[in-house]
GROMACS .gro file of C-alpha atoms in nm:
model
  193
    1VAL     CA    1   2.536  -3.327   5.807
    2LEU     CA    2   2.534  -3.255   5.435
    3SER     CA    3   2.835  -3.310   5.220
    4PRO     CA    4   2.968  -3.003   5.028
    5PHE     CA    5   2.927  -3.206   4.708
    6VAL     CA    6   2.548  -3.211   4.757
    7ALA     CA    7   2.542  -2.826   4.753
    8ILE     CA    8   2.744  -2.821   4.431
    9SER     CA    9   2.510  -3.079   4.278
   10ASP     CA   10   2.201  -2.872   4.378
   11SER     CA   11   2.361  -2.557   4.230
   12GLY     CA   12   2.414  -2.733   3.896
   13ASN     CA   13   2.048  -2.847   3.890
   14LYS     CA   14   1.925  -2.496   3.969
   15GLU     CA   15   2.136  -2.347   3.689
   16ALA     CA   16   1.995  -2.604   3.445
   17GLU     CA   17   1.643  -2.526   3.566
   18ILE     CA   18   1.704  -2.150   3.530
   19GLU     CA   19   1.838  -2.204   3.178
   20LYS     CA   20   1.534  -2.417   3.092
   21LEU     CA   21   1.297  -2.148   3.226
   22GLN     CA   22   1.479  -1.877   3.031
   23GLN     CA   23   1.443  -2.083   2.711
   24GLU     CA   24   1.071  -2.133   2.780
   25LYS     CA   25   1.035  -1.758   2.839
   26ALA     CA   26   1.210  -1.682   2.507
   27ASP     CA   27   0.982  -1.931   2.328
   28ALA     CA   28   0.672  -1.774   2.487
   29LEU     CA   29   0.785  -1.422   2.386
   30SER     CA   30   0.846  -1.545   2.031
   31GLN     CA   31   0.496  -1.695   2.015
   32LEU     CA   32   0.348  -1.374   2.160
   33SER     CA   33   0.529  -1.168   1.898
   34ALA     CA   34   0.398  -1.394   1.620
   35LEU     CA   35   0.043  -1.369   1.757
   36MET     CA   36   0.067  -0.989   1.776
   37ALA     CA   37   0.187  -0.978   1.413
   38VAL     CA   38  -0.108  -1.198   1.306
   39LYS     CA   39  -0.348  -0.978   1.504
   40GLU     CA   40  -0.207  -0.664   1.339
   41GLU     CA   41  -0.232  -0.821   0.993
   42ASN     CA   42  -0.587  -0.935   1.067
   43GLU     CA   43  -0.687  -0.580   1.164
   44ARG     CA   44  -0.533  -0.444   0.840
   45MET     CA   45  -0.719  -0.705   0.633
   46ARG     CA   46  -1.050  -0.624   0.803
   47TYR     CA   47  -0.990  -0.257   0.726
   48LEU     CA   48  -0.915  -0.338   0.362
   49LEU     CA   49  -1.218  -0.562   0.326
   50GLY     CA   50  -1.437  -0.260   0.387
   51THR     CA   51  -1.332  -0.108   0.053
   52THR     CA   52  -1.540  -0.110  -0.264
   53LEU     CA   53  -1.268  -0.281  -0.466
   54PRO     CA   54  -1.361  -0.586  -0.673
   55PRO     CA   55  -1.400  -0.908  -0.469
   56SER     CA   56  -1.157  -1.089  -0.703
   57TRP     CA   57  -0.872  -0.863  -0.588
   58GLN     CA   58  -0.629  -1.005  -0.339
   59PHE     CA   59  -0.538  -0.813  -0.027
   60ALA     CA   60  -0.184  -0.867   0.088
   61PRO     CA   61   0.066  -0.667   0.288
   62LEU     CA   62   0.372  -0.546   0.098
   63ARG     CA   63   0.687  -0.387   0.235
   64VAL     CA   64   0.859  -0.113   0.041
   65VAL     CA   65   1.233  -0.185   0.039
   66GLY     CA   66   1.349   0.070  -0.215
   67ARG     CA   67   1.279   0.296  -0.506
   68ILE     CA   68   1.452   0.317  -0.843
   69GLY     CA   69   1.331   0.622  -1.034
   70ASP     CA   70   0.956   0.586  -1.078
   71THR     CA   71   0.948   0.222  -0.967
   72LEU     CA   72   0.893   0.097  -0.612
   73ILE     CA   73   1.064  -0.222  -0.505
   74THR     CA   74   0.853  -0.417  -0.256
   75THR     CA   75   0.853  -0.762  -0.100
   76GLY     CA   76   0.558  -0.984  -0.021
   77ASP     CA   77   0.416  -1.333  -0.050
   78LEU     CA   78   0.188  -1.246  -0.341
   79LYS     CA   79   0.272  -1.337  -0.702
   80PRO     CA   80   0.074  -1.080  -0.904
   81GLU     CA   81   0.064  -1.075  -1.282
   82VAL     CA   82   0.224  -0.786  -1.469
   83GLY     CA   83  -0.008  -0.487  -1.498
   84GLU     CA   84  -0.223  -0.556  -1.192
   85PRO     CA   85  -0.318  -0.240  -1.003
   86VAL     CA   86  -0.178  -0.180  -0.655
   87VAL     CA   87  -0.411   0.008  -0.420
   88ILE     CA   88  -0.403   0.099  -0.054
   89SER     CA   89  -0.715   0.174   0.143
   90ALA     CA   90  -0.728   0.534   0.258
   91GLU     CA   91  -1.064   0.584   0.424
   92VAL     CA   92  -1.340   0.346   0.514
   93THR     CA   93  -1.645   0.484   0.692
   94PRO     CA   94  -2.014   0.393   0.659
   95GLU     CA   95  -2.061   0.701   0.435
   96LYS     CA   96  -1.749   0.678   0.221
   97ARG     CA   97  -1.511   0.413   0.095
   98SER     CA   98  -1.206   0.506  -0.103
   99GLY     CA   99  -0.859   0.395  -0.193
  100VAL     CA  100  -0.535   0.536  -0.321
  101PHE     CA  101  -0.394   0.411  -0.650
  102ILE     CA  102  -0.021   0.344  -0.608
  103GLY     CA  103   0.065   0.196  -0.948
  104LYS     CA  104   0.071  -0.124  -1.148
  105THR     CA  105   0.286  -0.430  -1.101
  106GLY     CA  106   0.582  -0.443  -1.333
  107GLY     CA  107   0.699  -0.796  -1.261
  108THR     CA  108   0.825  -1.021  -0.984
  109VAL     CA  109   1.153  -1.190  -0.901
  110GLY     CA  110   1.118  -1.430  -0.610
  111ARG     CA  111   0.948  -1.231  -0.332
  112GLU     CA  112   1.041  -0.898  -0.493
  113ILE     CA  113   0.756  -0.712  -0.664
  114LYS     CA  114   0.818  -0.406  -0.881
  115ILE     CA  115   0.545  -0.141  -0.885
  116ILE     CA  116   0.537   0.108  -1.172
  117LEU     CA  117   0.426   0.445  -1.031
  118PRO     CA  118   0.188   0.675  -1.224
  119SER     CA  119   0.480   0.918  -1.273
  120ASN     CA  120   0.669   0.656  -1.478
  121THR     CA  121   0.703   0.749  -1.846
  122LEU     CA  122   0.527   0.422  -1.940
  123SER     CA  123   0.212   0.523  -1.750
  124LYS     CA  124  -0.110   0.651  -1.914
  125ILE     CA  125  -0.426   0.653  -1.703
  126PRO     CA  126  -0.775   0.786  -1.789
  127VAL     CA  127  -0.873   1.020  -1.503
  128ILE     CA  128  -1.139   1.256  -1.380
  129VAL     CA  129  -1.077   1.570  -1.178
  130ARG     CA  130  -1.300   1.675  -0.888
  131SER     CA  131  -1.297   1.986  -0.676
  132PRO     CA  132  -1.225   1.932  -0.305
  133ASP     CA  133  -1.602   1.949  -0.238
  134GLY     CA  134  -1.660   1.661  -0.485
  135ALA     CA  135  -1.793   1.844  -0.792
  136ARG     CA  136  -1.670   1.698  -1.119
  137ARG     CA  137  -1.457   1.947  -1.312
  138ALA     CA  138  -1.287   1.765  -1.599
  139SER     CA  139  -1.157   1.443  -1.750
  140GLY     CA  140  -0.837   1.363  -1.932
  141ILE     CA  141  -0.539   1.131  -1.961
  142LEU     CA  142  -0.277   1.131  -1.686
  143ILE     CA  143   0.065   1.078  -1.844
  144GLY     CA  144   0.379   1.000  -1.647
  145ARG     CA  145   0.667   1.239  -1.711
  146GLY     CA  146   0.942   1.074  -1.508
  147GLY     CA  147   0.923   1.216  -1.157
  148GLY     CA  148   0.596   1.396  -1.227
  149MET     CA  149   0.262   1.362  -1.401
  150ARG     CA  150   0.060   1.574  -1.640
  151ILE     CA  151  -0.306   1.559  -1.732
  152GLU     CA  152  -0.351   1.599  -2.105
  153GLN     CA  153  -0.653   1.606  -2.338
  154VAL     CA  154  -0.859   1.821  -2.101
  155LEU     CA  155  -1.114   2.022  -2.300
  156SER     CA  156  -1.044   2.395  -2.284
  157SER     CA  157  -1.408   2.446  -2.180
  158GLU     CA  158  -1.339   2.252  -1.858
  159THR     CA  159  -1.176   2.437  -1.569
  160LEU     CA  160  -0.914   2.305  -1.333
  161SER     CA  161  -0.785   2.464  -1.014
  162GLU     CA  162  -0.488   2.402  -0.790
  163GLY     CA  163  -0.588   2.159  -0.518
  164ASP     CA  164  -0.841   1.967  -0.731
  165LEU     CA  165  -0.833   1.590  -0.678
  166VAL     CA  166  -0.718   1.356  -0.957
  167LEU     CA  167  -0.905   1.024  -0.954
  168THR     CA  168  -0.922   0.714  -1.173
  169SER     CA  169  -1.209   0.733  -1.422
  170GLY     CA  170  -1.305   0.367  -1.404
  171GLU     CA  171  -1.163   0.273  -1.745
  172GLY     CA  172  -0.936  -0.024  -1.680
  173LEU     CA  173  -0.925   0.048  -1.305
  174PRO     CA  174  -1.193   0.076  -1.037
  175PRO     CA  175  -1.341   0.427  -1.037
  176GLU     CA  176  -1.264   0.708  -0.795
  177LEU     CA  177  -0.926   0.588  -0.669
  178LEU     CA  178  -0.717   0.886  -0.562
  179ILE     CA  179  -0.397   0.942  -0.760
  180GLY     CA  180  -0.303   1.292  -0.651
  181TYR     CA  181  -0.401   1.656  -0.677
  182VAL     CA  182  -0.354   1.939  -0.925
  183SER     CA  183  -0.049   2.142  -0.828
  184ARG     CA  184  -0.037   2.377  -1.130
  185VAL     CA  185  -0.260   2.459  -1.425
  186LEU     CA  186  -0.112   2.545  -1.766
  187SER     CA  187  -0.379   2.662  -2.006
  188SER     CA  188  -0.365   2.725  -2.378
  189GLU     CA  189  -0.631   2.946  -2.537
  190ALA     CA  190  -0.525   2.845  -2.890
  191SER     CA  191  -0.612   2.477  -2.849
  192ALA     CA  192  -0.929   2.275  -2.797
  193TRP     CA  193  -0.739   2.086  -2.526
   0.00000   0.00000   0.00000
């Protein structure tokens, strides 16, 4: 004959064991989540390593947390110097490797990194313009206009069309990084530019 106190004692042990198992399950799920995050980051890094960017560049994930005018506010573990270019990889295939130029670093505070976009009034970037099929059409200077950009110093003998791609020229930045596309052409017959 068992005493009723033995049943109460066994119930208390089972509750403690259930609580212990639930804690172990939570720990295992936390470790699984961390491993999945590392796997995801590893896949992104492998993708980025296929780009033609200089080997001295650091690849690091950033999170955009806000935007103030023509400046992105991001967070990350990297401590870049002011003026370093920020690029994301857009396409990596055996035939073609390219990236998208986002902007230049404008400074850091703790983990916060400011990125000056090309549309910022402080931005001036030498560019080339290519047709969608890849033919070179023109070169010029991309100047930020606060919320927009304008290509200036394009020779009047060069033709631009809506939809043409705007790419870095390679002066001060790696060549052929996509910045944007031509949305409107304003021509002046009275000027050499």
